[in-house]
PDB file of C-alpha atoms in Angstrom:
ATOM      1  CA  UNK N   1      10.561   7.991  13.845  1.00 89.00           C
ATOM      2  CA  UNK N   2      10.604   3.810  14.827  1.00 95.00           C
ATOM      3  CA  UNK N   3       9.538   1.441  11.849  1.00 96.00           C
ATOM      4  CA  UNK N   4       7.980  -1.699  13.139  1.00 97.00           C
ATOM      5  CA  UNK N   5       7.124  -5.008  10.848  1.00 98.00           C
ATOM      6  CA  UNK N   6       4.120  -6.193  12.319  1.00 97.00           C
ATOM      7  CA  UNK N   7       1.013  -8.221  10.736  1.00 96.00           C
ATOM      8  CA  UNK N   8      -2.011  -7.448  10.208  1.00 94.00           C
ATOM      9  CA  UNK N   9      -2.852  -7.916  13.720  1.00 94.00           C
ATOM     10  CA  UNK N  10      -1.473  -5.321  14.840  1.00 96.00           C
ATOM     11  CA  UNK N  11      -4.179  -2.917  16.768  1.00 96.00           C
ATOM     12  CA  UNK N  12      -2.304   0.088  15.253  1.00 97.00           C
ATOM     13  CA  UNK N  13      -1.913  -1.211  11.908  1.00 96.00           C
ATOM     14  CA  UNK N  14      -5.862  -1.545  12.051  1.00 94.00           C
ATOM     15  CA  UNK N  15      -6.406   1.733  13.371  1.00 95.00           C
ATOM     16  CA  UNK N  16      -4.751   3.195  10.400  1.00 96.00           C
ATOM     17  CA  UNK N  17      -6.575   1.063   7.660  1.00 92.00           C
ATOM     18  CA  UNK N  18     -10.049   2.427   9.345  1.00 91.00           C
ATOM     19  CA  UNK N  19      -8.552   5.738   8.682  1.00 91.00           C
ATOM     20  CA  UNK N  20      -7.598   4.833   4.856  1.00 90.00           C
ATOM     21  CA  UNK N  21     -10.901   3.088   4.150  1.00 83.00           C
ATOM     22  CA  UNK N  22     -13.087   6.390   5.404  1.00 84.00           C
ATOM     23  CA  UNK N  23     -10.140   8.413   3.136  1.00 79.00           C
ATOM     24  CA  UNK N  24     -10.984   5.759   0.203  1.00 77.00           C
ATOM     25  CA  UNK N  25     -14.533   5.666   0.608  1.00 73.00           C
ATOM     26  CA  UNK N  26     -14.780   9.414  -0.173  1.00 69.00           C
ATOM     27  CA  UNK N  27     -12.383   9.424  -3.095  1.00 68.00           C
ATOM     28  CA  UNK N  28     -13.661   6.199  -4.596  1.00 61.00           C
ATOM     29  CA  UNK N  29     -17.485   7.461  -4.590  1.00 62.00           C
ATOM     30  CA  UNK N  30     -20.132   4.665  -5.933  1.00 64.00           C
ATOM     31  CA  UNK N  31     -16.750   2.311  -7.037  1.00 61.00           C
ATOM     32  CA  UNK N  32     -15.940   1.689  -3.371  1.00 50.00           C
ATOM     33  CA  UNK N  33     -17.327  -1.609  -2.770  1.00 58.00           C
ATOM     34  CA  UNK N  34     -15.786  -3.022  -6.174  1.00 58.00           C
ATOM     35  CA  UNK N  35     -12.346  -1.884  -4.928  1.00 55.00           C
ATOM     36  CA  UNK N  36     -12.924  -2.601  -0.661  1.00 56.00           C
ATOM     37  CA  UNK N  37     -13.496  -5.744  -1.492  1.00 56.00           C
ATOM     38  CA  UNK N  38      -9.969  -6.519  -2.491  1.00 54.00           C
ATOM     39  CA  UNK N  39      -8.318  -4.474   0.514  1.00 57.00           C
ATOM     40  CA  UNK N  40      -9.388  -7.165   2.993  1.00 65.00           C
ATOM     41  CA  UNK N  41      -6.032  -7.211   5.799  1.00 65.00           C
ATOM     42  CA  UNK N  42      -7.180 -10.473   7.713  1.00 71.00           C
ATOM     43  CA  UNK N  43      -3.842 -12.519   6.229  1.00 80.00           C
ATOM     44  CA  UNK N  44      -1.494  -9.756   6.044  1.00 90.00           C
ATOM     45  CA  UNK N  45       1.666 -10.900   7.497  1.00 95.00           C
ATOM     46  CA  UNK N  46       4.029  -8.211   6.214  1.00 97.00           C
ATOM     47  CA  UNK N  47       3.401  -5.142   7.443  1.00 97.00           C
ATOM     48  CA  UNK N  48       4.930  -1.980   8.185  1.00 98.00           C
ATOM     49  CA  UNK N  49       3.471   1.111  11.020  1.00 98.00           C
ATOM     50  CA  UNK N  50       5.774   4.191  11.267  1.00 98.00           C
ATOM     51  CA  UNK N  51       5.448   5.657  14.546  1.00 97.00           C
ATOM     52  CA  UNK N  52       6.486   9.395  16.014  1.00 95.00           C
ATOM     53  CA  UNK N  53       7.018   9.776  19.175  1.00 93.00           C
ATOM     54  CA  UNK N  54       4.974   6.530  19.970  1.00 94.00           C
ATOM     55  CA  UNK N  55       1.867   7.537  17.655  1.00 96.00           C
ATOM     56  CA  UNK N  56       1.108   5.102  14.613  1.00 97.00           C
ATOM     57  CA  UNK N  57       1.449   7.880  11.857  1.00 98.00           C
ATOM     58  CA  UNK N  58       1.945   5.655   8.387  1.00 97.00           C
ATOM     59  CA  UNK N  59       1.130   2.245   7.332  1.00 97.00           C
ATOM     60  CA  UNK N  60       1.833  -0.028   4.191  1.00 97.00           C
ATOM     61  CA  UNK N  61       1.406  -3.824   3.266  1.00 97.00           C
ATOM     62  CA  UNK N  62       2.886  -6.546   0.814  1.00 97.00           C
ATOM     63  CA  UNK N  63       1.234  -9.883   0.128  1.00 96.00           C
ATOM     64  CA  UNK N  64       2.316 -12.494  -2.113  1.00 95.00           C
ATOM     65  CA  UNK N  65       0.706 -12.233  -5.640  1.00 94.00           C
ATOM     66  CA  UNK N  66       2.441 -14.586  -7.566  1.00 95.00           C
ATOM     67  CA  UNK N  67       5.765 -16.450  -7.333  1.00 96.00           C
ATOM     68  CA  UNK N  68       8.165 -13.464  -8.030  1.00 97.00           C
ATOM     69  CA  UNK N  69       5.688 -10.335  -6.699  1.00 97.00           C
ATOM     70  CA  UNK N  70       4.416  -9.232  -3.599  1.00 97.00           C
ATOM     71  CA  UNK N  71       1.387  -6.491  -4.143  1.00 96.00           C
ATOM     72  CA  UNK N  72       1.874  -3.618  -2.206  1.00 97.00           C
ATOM     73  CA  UNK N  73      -1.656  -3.019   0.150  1.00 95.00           C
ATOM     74  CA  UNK N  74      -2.825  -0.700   2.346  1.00 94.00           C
ATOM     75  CA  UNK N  75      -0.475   2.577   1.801  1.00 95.00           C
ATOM     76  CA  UNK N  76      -1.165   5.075   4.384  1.00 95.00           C
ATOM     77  CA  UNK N  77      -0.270   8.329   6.035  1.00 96.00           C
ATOM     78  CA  UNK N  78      -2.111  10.589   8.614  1.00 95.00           C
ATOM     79  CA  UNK N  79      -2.978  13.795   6.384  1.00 93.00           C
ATOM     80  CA  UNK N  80      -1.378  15.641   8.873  1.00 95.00           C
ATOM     81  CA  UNK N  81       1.597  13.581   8.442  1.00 95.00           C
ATOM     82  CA  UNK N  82       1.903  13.956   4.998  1.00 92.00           C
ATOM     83  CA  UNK N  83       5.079  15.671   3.215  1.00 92.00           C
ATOM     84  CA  UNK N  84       7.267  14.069   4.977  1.00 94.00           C
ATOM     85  CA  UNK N  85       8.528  11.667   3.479  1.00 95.00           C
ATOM     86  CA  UNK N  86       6.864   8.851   5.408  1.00 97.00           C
ATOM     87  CA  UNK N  87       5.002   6.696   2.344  1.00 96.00           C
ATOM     88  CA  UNK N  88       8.360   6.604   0.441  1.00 97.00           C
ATOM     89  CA  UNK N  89      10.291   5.261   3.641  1.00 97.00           C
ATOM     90  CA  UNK N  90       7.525   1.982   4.089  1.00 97.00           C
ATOM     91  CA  UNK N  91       7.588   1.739   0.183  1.00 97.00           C
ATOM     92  CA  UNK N  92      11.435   1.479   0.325  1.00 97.00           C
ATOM     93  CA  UNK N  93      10.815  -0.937   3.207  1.00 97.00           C
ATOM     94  CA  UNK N  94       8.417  -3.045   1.578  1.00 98.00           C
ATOM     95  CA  UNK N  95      10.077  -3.550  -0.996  1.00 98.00           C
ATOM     96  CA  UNK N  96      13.778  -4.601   0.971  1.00 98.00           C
ATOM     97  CA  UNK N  97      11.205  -6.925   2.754  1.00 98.00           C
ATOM     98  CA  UNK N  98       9.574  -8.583  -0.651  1.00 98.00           C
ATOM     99  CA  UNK N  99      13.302  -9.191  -1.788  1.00 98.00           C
ATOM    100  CA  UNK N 100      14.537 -10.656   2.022  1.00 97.00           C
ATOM    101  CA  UNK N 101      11.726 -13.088   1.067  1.00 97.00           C
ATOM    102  CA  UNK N 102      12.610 -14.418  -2.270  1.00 97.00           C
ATOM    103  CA  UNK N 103      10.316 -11.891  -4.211  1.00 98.00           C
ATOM    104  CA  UNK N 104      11.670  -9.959  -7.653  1.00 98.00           C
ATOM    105  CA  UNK N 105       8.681  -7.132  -7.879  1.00 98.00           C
ATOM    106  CA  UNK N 106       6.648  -5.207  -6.316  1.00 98.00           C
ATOM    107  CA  UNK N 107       3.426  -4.290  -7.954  1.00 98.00           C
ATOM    108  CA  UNK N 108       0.355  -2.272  -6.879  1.00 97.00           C
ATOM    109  CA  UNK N 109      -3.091  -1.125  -7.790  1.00 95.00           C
ATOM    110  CA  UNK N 110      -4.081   2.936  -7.141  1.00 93.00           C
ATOM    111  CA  UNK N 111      -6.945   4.785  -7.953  1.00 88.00           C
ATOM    112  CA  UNK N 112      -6.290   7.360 -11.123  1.00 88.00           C
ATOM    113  CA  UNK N 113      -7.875   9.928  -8.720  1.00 85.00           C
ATOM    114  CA  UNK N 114      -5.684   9.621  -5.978  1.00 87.00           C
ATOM    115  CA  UNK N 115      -2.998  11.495  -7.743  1.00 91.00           C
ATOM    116  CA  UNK N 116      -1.016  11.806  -4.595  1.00 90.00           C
ATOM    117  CA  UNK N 117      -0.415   8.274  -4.951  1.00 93.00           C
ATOM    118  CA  UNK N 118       0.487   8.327  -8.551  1.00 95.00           C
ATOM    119  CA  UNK N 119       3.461  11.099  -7.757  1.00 95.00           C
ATOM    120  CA  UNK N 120       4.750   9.103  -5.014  1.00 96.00           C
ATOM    121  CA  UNK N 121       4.982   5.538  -7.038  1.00 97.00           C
ATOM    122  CA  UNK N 122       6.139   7.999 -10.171  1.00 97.00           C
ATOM    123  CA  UNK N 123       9.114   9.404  -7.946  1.00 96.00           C
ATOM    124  CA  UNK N 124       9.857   6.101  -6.351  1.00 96.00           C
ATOM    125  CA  UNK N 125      10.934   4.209  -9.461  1.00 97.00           C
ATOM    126  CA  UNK N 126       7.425   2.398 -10.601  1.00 98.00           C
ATOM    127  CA  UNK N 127       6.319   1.856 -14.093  1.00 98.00           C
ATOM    128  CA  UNK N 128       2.664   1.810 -15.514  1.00 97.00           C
ATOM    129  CA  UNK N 129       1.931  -1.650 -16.408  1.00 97.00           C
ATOM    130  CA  UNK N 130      -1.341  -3.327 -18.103  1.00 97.00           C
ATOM    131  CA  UNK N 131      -4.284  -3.643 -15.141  1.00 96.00           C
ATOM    132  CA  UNK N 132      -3.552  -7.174 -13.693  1.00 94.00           C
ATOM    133  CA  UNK N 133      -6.048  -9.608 -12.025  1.00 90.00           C
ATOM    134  CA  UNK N 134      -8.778  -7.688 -11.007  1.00 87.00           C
ATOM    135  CA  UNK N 135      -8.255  -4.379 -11.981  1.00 90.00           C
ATOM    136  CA  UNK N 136      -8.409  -5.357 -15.946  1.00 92.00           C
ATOM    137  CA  UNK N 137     -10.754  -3.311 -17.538  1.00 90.00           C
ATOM    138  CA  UNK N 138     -11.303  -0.994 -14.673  1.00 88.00           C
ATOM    139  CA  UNK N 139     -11.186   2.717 -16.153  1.00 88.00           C
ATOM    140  CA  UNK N 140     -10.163   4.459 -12.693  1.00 87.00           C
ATOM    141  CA  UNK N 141      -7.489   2.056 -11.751  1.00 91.00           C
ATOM    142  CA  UNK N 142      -3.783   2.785 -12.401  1.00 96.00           C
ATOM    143  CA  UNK N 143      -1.045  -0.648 -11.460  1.00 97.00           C
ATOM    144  CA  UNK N 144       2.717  -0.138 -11.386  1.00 98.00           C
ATOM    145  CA  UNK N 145       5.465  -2.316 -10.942  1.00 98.00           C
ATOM    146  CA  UNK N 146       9.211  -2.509  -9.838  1.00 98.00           C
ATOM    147  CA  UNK N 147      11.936  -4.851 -10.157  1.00 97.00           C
ATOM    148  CA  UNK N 148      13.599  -5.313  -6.950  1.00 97.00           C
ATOM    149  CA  UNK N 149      17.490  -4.465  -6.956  1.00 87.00           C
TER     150      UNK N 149
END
């Protein structure tokens, strides 16, 4: 496995988010326009692609949200990929990234039905926090945070 911090430029890192937005659209149903239209990656410049053996298998973004957190975009890995461990390596990557750059927290929006999701920001040390921004008020969204160590 090579990790490479890349933007959002990156052809592979695209590749992958076509792949999570056909996942999303499917899971999100009739609320997938309300939530695509925050998972824009045109200005991502911190971003992570997992490759084996020289095939882009994972993906994962931060962006600055505020002064002391970076929101963690774009989380990603092939379904055949999955089980691997993959998603909590570029969380754990992110997140030694947001701190390199001054950050204190991570936080992140999920959907309550992608309960994948939940379990892996569950097992990798996030707490449930109030909907922020956006996502107040939104029944099937679920944010987290984590203070950076």
């Amino acid at each position: 496995m090579q990790t490479l911090r890349t933007t959002s430029e990156n052809p592979d890192f695209q590749k992958l988010v076509k792949q999570l937005d056909a996942y999303l659209a499917i899971m999100d149903g009739d609320e997938h326009a309300f939530y695509n239209q925050y998972n824009k990656i045109d200005m991502l410049k911190n971003c992570i692609v997992i490759f084996d053996n020289e095939e882009a298998v994972a993906c994962g973004a931060v962006k600055a949200l505020d002064s002391e957190s970076m929101e963690v975009k774009r989380m990603f890995t092939l379904p055949e990929k999955r089980g691997k461990g993959l998603a909590s390596l570029i969380l754990k990557e992110l997140e030694i990234w947001a701190k390199e750059l001054g950050y204190r927290k991570t936080v992140l929006e999920t959907g309550k039905r992608q309960t994948e999701a939940v379990a892996l920001y569950n097992k990798c040390g996030y707490k449930v926090i109030p909907n922020y921004g956006q996502y107040a008020g939104i029944e099937n969204s679920i944010c987290f945070e984590k203070e950076l160590k």
